[in-house]
Short mmCIF file of C-alpha atoms and ligand atoms in Angstrom, two decimals:
data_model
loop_
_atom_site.label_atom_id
_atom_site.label_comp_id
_atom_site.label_asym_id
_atom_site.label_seq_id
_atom_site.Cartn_x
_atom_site.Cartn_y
_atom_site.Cartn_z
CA UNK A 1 -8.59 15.38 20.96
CA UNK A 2 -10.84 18.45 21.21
CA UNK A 3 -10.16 19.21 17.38
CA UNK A 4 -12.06 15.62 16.40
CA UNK A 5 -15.13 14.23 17.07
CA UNK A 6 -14.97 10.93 17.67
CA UNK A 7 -18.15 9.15 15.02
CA UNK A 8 -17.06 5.19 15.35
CA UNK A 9 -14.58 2.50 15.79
CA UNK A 10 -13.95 1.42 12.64
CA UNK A 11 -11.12 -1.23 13.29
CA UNK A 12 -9.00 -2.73 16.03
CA UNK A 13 -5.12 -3.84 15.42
CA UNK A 14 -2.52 -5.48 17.80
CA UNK A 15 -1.39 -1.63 19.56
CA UNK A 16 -4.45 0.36 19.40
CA UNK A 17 -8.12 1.77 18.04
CA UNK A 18 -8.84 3.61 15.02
CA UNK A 19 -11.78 5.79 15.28
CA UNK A 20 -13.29 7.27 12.28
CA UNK A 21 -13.81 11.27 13.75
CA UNK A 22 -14.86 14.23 11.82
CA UNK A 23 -12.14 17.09 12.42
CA UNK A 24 -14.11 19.87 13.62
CA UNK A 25 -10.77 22.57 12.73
CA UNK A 26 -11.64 21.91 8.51
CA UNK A 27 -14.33 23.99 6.99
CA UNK A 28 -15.75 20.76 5.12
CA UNK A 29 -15.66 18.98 8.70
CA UNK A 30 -13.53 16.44 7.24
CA UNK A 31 -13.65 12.74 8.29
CA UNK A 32 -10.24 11.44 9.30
CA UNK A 33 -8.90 8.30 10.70
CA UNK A 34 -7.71 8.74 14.26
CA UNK A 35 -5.48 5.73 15.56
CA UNK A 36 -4.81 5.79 19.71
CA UNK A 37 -2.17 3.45 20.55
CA UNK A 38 -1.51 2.39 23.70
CA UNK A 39 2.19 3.86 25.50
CA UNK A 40 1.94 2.74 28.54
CA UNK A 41 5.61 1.22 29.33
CA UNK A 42 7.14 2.85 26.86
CA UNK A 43 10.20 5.67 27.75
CA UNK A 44 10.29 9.31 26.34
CA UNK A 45 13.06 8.31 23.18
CA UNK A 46 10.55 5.38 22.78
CA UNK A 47 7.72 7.62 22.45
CA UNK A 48 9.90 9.98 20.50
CA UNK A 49 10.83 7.31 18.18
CA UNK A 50 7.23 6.70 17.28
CA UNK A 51 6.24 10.05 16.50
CA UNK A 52 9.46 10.58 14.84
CA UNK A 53 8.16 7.76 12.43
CA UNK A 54 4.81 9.64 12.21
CA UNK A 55 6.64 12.84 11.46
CA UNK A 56 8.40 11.60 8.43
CA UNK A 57 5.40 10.04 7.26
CA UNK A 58 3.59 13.77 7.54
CA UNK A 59 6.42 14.64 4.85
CA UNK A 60 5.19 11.97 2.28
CA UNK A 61 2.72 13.13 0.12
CA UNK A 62 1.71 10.90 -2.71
CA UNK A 63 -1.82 9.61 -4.14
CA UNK A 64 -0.95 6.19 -3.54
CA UNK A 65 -0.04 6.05 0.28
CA UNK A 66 -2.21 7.33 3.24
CA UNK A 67 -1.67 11.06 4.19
CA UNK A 68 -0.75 11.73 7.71
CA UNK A 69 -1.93 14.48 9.14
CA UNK A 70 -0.80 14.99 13.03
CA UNK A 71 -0.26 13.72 15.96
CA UNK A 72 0.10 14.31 19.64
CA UNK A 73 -0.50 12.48 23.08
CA UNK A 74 -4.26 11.75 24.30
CA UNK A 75 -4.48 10.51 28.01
CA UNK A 76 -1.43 8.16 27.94
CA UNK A 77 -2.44 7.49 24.18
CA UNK A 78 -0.53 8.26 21.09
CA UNK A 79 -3.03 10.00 18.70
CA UNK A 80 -2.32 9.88 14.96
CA UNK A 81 -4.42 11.30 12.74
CA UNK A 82 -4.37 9.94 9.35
CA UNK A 83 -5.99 9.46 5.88
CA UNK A 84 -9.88 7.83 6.05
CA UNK A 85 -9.51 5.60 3.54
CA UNK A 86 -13.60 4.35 3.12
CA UNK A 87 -13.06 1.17 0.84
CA UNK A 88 -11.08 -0.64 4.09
CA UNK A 89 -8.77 -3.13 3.96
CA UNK A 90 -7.21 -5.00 0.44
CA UNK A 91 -8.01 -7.97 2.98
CA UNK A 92 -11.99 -7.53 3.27
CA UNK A 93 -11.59 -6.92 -0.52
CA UNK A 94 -10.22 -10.51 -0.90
CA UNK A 95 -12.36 -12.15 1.48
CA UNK A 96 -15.68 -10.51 -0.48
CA UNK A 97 -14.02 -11.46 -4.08
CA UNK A 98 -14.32 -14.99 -3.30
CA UNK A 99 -14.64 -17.67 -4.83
CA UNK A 100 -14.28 -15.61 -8.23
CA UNK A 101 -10.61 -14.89 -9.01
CA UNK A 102 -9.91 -11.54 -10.21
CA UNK A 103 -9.12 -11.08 -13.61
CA UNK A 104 -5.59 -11.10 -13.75
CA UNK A 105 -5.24 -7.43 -15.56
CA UNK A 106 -7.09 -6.55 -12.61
CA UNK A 107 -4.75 -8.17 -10.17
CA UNK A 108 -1.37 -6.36 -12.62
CA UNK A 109 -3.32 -3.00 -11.73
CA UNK A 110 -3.26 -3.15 -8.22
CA UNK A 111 0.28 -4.38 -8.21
CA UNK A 112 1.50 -1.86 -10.46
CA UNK A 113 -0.02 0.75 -7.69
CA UNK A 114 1.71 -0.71 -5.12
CA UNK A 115 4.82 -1.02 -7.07
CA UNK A 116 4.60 2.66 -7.92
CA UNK A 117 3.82 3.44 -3.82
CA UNK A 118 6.57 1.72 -2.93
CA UNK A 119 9.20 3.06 -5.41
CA UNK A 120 8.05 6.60 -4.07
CA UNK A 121 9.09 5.06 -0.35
CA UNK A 122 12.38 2.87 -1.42
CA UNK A 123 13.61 6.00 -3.27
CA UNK A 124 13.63 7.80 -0.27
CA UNK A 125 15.23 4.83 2.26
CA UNK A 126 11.68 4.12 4.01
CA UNK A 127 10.89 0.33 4.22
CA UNK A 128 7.25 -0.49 5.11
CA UNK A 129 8.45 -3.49 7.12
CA UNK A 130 4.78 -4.95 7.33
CA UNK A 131 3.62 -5.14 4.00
CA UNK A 132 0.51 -7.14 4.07
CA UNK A 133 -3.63 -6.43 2.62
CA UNK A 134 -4.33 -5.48 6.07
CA UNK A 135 -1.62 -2.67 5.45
CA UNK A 136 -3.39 -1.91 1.93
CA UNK A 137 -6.27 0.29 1.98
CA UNK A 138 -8.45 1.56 -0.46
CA UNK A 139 -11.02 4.16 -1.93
CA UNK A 140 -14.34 3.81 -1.87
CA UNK A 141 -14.63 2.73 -5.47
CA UNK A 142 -11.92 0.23 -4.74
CA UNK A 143 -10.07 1.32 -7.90
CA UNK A 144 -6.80 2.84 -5.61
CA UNK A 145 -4.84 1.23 -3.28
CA UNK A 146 -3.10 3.61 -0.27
CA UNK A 147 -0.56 1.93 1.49
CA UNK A 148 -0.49 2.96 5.26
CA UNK A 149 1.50 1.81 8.56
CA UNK A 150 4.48 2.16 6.79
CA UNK A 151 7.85 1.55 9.65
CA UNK A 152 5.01 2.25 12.32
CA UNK A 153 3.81 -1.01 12.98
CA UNK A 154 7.00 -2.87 13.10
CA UNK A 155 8.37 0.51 15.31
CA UNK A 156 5.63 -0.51 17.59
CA UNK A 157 6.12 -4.33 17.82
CA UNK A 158 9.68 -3.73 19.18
CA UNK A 159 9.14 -0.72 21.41
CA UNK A 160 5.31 -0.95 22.75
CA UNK A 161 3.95 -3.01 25.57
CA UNK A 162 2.13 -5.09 22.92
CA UNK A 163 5.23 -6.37 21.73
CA UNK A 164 4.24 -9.62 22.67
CA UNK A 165 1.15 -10.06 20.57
CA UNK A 166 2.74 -11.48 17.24
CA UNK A 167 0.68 -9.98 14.09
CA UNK A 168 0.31 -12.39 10.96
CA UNK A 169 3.06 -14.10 10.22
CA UNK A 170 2.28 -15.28 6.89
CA UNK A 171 4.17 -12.04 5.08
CA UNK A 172 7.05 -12.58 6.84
CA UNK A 173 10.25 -12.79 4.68
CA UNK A 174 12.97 -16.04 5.46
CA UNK A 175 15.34 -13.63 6.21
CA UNK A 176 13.06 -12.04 9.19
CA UNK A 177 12.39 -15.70 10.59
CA UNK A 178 15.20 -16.52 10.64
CA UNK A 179 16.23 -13.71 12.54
CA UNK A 180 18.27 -11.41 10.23
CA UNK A 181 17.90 -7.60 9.15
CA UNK A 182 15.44 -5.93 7.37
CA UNK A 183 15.96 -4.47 3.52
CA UNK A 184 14.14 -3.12 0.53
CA UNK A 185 13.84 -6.58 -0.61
CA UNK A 186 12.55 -8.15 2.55
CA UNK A 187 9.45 -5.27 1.22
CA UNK A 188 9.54 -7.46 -1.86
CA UNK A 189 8.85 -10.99 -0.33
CA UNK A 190 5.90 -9.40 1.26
CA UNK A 191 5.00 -7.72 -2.10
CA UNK A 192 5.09 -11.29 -3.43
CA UNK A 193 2.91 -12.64 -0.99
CA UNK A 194 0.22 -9.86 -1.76
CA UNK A 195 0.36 -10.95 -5.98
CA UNK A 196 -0.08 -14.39 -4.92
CA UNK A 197 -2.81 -13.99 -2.79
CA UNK A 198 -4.70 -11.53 -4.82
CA UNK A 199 -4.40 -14.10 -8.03
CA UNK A 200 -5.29 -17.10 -5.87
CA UNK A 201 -7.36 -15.27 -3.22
CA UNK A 202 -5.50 -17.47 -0.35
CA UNK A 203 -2.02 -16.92 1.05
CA UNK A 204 1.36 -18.14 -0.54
CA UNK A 205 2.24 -19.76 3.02
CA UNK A 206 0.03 -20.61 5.07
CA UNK A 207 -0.48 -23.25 8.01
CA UNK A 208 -2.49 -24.61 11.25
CA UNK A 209 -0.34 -22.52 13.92
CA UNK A 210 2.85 -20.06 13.74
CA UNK A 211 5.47 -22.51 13.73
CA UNK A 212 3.80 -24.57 10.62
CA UNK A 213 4.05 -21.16 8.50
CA UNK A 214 7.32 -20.25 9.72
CA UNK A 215 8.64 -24.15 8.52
CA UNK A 216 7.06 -23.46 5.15
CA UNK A 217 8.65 -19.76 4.86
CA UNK A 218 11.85 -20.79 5.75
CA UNK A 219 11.66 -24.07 3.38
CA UNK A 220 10.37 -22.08 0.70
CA UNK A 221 7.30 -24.47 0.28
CA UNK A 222 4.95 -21.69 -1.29
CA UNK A 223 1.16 -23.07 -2.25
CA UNK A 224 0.81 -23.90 -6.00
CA UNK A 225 -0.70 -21.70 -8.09
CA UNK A 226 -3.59 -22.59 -11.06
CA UNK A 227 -3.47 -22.20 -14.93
CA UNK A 228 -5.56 -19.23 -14.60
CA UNK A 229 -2.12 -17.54 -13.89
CA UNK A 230 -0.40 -16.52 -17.44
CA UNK A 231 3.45 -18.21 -17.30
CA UNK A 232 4.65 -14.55 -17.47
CA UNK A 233 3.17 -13.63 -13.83
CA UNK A 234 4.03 -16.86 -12.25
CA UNK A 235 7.43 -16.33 -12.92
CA UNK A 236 6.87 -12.58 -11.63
CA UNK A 237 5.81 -14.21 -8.10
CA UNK A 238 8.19 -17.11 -8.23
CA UNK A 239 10.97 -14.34 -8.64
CA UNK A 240 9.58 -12.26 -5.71
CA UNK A 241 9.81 -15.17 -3.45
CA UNK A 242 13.27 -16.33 -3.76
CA UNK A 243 14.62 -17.91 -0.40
CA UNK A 244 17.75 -15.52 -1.09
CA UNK A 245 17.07 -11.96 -1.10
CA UNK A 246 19.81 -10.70 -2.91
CA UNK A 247 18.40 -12.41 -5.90
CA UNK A 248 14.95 -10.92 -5.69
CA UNK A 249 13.75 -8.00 -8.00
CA UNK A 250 13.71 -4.30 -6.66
CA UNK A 251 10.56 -2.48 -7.24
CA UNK A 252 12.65 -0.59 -10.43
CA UNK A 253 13.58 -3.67 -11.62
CA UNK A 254 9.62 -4.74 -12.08
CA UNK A 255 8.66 -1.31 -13.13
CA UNK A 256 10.24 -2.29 -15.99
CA UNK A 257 9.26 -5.49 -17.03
CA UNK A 258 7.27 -6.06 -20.24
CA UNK A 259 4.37 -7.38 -18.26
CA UNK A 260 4.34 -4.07 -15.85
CA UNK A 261 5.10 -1.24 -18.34
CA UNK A 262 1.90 -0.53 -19.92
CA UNK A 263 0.25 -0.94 -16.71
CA UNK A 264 2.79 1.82 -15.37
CA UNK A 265 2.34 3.75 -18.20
CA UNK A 266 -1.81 3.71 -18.22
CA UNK A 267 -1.73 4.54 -14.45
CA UNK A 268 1.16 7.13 -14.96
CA UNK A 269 -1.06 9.10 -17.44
CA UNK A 270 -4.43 8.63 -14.68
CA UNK A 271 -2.07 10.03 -12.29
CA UNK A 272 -0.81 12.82 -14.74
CA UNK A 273 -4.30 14.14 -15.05
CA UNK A 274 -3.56 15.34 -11.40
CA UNK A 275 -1.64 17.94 -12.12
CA UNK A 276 -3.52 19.25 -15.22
CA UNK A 277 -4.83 22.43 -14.86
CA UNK A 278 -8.55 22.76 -13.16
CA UNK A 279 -10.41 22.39 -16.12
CA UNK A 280 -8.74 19.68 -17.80
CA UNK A 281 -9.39 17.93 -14.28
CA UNK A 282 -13.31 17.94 -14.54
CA UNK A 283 -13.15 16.31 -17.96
CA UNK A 284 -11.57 12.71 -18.01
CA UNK A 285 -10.56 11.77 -21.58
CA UNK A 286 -12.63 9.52 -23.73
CA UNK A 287 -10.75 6.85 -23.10
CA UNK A 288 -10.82 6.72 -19.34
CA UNK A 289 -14.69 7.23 -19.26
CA UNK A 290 -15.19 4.98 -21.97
CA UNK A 291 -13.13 2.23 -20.13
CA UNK A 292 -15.10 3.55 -17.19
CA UNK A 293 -18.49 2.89 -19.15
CA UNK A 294 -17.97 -0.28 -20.70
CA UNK A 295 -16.07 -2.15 -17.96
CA UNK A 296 -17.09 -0.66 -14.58
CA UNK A 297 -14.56 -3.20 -12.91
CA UNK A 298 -11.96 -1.22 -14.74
CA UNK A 299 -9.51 0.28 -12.57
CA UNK A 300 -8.35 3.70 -12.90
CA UNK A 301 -7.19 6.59 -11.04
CA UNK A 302 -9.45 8.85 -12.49
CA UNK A 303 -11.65 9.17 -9.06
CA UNK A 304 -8.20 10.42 -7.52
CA UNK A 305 -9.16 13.53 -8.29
CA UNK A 306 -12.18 13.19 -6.10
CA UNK A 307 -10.39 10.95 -3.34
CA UNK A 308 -7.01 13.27 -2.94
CA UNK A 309 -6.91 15.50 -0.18
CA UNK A 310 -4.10 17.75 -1.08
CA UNK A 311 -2.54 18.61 -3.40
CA UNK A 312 -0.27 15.28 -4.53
CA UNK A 313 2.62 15.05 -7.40
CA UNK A 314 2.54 12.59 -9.64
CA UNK A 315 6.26 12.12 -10.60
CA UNK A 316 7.39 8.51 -10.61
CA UNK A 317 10.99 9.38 -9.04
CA UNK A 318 14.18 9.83 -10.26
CA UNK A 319 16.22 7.54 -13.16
CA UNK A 320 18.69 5.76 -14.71
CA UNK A 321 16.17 4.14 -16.48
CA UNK A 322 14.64 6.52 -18.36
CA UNK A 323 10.80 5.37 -19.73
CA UNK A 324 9.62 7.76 -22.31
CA UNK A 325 6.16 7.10 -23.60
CA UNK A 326 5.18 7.92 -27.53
CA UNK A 327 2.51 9.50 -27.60
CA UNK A 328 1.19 10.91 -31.04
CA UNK A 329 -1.74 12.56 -29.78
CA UNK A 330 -0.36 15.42 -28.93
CA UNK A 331 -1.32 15.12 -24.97
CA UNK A 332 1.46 17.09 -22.81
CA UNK A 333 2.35 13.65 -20.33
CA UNK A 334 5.52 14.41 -18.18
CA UNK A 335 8.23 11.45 -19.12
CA UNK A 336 7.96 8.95 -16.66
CA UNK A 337 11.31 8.42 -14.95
CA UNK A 338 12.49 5.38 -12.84
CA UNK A 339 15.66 5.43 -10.75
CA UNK A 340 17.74 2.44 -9.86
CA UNK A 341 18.61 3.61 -6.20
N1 ATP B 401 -6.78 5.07 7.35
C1 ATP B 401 -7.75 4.17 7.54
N2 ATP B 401 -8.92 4.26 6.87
C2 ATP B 401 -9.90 3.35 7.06
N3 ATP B 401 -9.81 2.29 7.90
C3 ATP B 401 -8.67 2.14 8.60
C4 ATP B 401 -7.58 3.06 8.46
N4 ATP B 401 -6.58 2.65 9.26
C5 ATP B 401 -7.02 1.54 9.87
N5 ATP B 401 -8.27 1.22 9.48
C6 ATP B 401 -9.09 0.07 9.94
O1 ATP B 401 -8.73 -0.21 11.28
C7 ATP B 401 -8.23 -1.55 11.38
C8 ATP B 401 -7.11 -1.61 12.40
O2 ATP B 401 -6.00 -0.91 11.89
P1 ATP B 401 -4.59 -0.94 12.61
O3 ATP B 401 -3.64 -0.18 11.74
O4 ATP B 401 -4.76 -0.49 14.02
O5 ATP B 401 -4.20 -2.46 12.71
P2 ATP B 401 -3.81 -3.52 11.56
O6 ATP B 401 -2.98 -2.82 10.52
O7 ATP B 401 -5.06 -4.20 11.09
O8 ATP B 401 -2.94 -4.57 12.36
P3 ATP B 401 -1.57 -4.30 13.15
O9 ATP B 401 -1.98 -3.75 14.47
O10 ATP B 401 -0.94 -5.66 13.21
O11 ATP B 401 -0.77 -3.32 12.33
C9 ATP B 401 -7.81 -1.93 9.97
O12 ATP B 401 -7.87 -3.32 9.77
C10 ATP B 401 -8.81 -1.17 9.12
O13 ATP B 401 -10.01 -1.91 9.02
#
């Protein structure tokens, strides 16, 4: 822990602390997120496990999911040292938006980030296993979503001593109560759950005590949603939450939708801008800082520049679908690609 200062707590979940801490290694004395989780009780290939999970995680670099950075044990702690993400949770974002619903392009934007973050994960066999806003954090600007905690919290709830403290169990797929394994789509229930409750700014399933929500998960008795919700993303959601998973989208299968592509597209070419060369960088296009100007709410990945910490590709992985966008003015945009996996 010598190579952090610790500044503040900044949060407290079911297995641990995260301390924002400045690391005192980095020339810019960087501020990252340390999380200390709690191992007492749990065996070496326990342990093992968990970092294992970290490890992979230290292999994923992409704009749209929390970098981790290391990790290592701290007086009968697990330290990892992650990603500060200073716009906190997609929940306090909720809870602050109401009453006011966000405007639904808004919502499509954020969904079409997580889509993209999870495509980059599915494509490579990692589940998240706990989707849920808590899980979703964001920039400062609130424009970009990072997913984080993704296979670590659920590694933890089987193998720590806090296994016994139960986490939310509103995102929790039929499948999961009802006691059978986890898949890529059980990643998509969850998903669903997020759309709803960013359109309606409450949860799809919700309920006075645990077995309440787990009766209306397993029933399939989602909460209603208003007119303000166009019939095309209704159906999006109503297709997300199907009682059978088999019968639910994959995230390639939305990616492709008439109702996600141009959002895909618009945050493909955001993303794009990554990977321009330094001075195209400084200079956003006319378009972006006009949209910037005119509709501050906007969102776009423009301030990823500012907000990335290394360097991050942009590539929407792999195809079978192919998505090719038309551009006629004569910008250089890698094709995006999409793979059915
Ligand atoms: N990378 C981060 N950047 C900024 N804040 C963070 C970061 N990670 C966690 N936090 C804050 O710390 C809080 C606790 O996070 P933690 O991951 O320990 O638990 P959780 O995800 O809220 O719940 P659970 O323990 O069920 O997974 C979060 O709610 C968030 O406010």
């Amino acid at each position: 822990m010598d190579k952090y200062e610790q500044v503040r707590v900044v949060g407290r979940g079911a297995f641990g602390v995260c301390w924002l801490c400045r690391s005192r290694n980095s020339s810019f004395n960087r501020k990252v997120i340390v999380k200390l989780i709690n191992i007492h009780g749990l065996s070496e290939a326990e342990e093992n496990s968990i970092s294992g999970e970290v490890k992979l995680l230290q292999k994923v670099q992409h704009p749209l999911i929390i970098g981790y950075f290391d990790s290592f044990r701290f007086e009968n702690q697990l330290a990892i040292v992650m990603q500060y993400a200073e716009g906190g949770t997609m929940e306090r974002m909720i809870q602050e938006q109401r009453p006011e619903k966000f405007a639904e392009k808004t919502v499509l934007e954020y969904f079409t980030q997580i889509l993209i973050a999870l495509n980059h994960m599915h494509s490579k066999q990692i589940v998240h296993r706990d989707l849920k806003p808590q899980n979703i954090l964001m920039n400062r600007r609130k424009t970009i979503v990072k997913l984080s905690d993704f296979g670590i919290s659920k590694e933890l709830s089987t193998k720590s001593a806090a296994s016994t403290v139960i986490g939310t169990p509103n995102y929790l797929s039929p499948e999961i109560c009802e006691g059978r394994s986890y898949n890529q789509k059980t990643d998509m229930w969850s998903l669903g759950c997020v759309f709803y409750e960013l359109l309606e700014l409450k949860r799809a399933f919700d309920g006075e005590n645990l077995p309440s929500i787990v009766m209306k998960i397993t029933k399939g008795t989602m909460n209603t949603m208003g007119e303000h919700v166009s019939p095309e993303v209704q159906e999006l959601v109503h297709r997300l939450l199907q009682m059978n998973e088999k019968a639910r989208p994959d995230v390639t299968d939305l990616l492709v939708n008439p109702t996600i592509l141009p959002y895909l597209i618009s945050i493909h070419c955001d993303l794009s801008r990554l990977d321009a060369p330094p001075s195209d960088k400084r200079k956003p296009s006319s378009s972006l800082s006009s949209r910037l100007r005119t509709t501050p709410n906007t969102l776009t990945m423009r301030s990823l520049a500012l907000s990335s910490t290394s360097s991050q590709t942009s590539t929407i992985e792999k195809s079978s679908f192919i998505v090719r966008q038309n551009d006629t003015s004569k910008k250089i945009i890698p094709p995006i690609t999409i793979t059915k996996y």
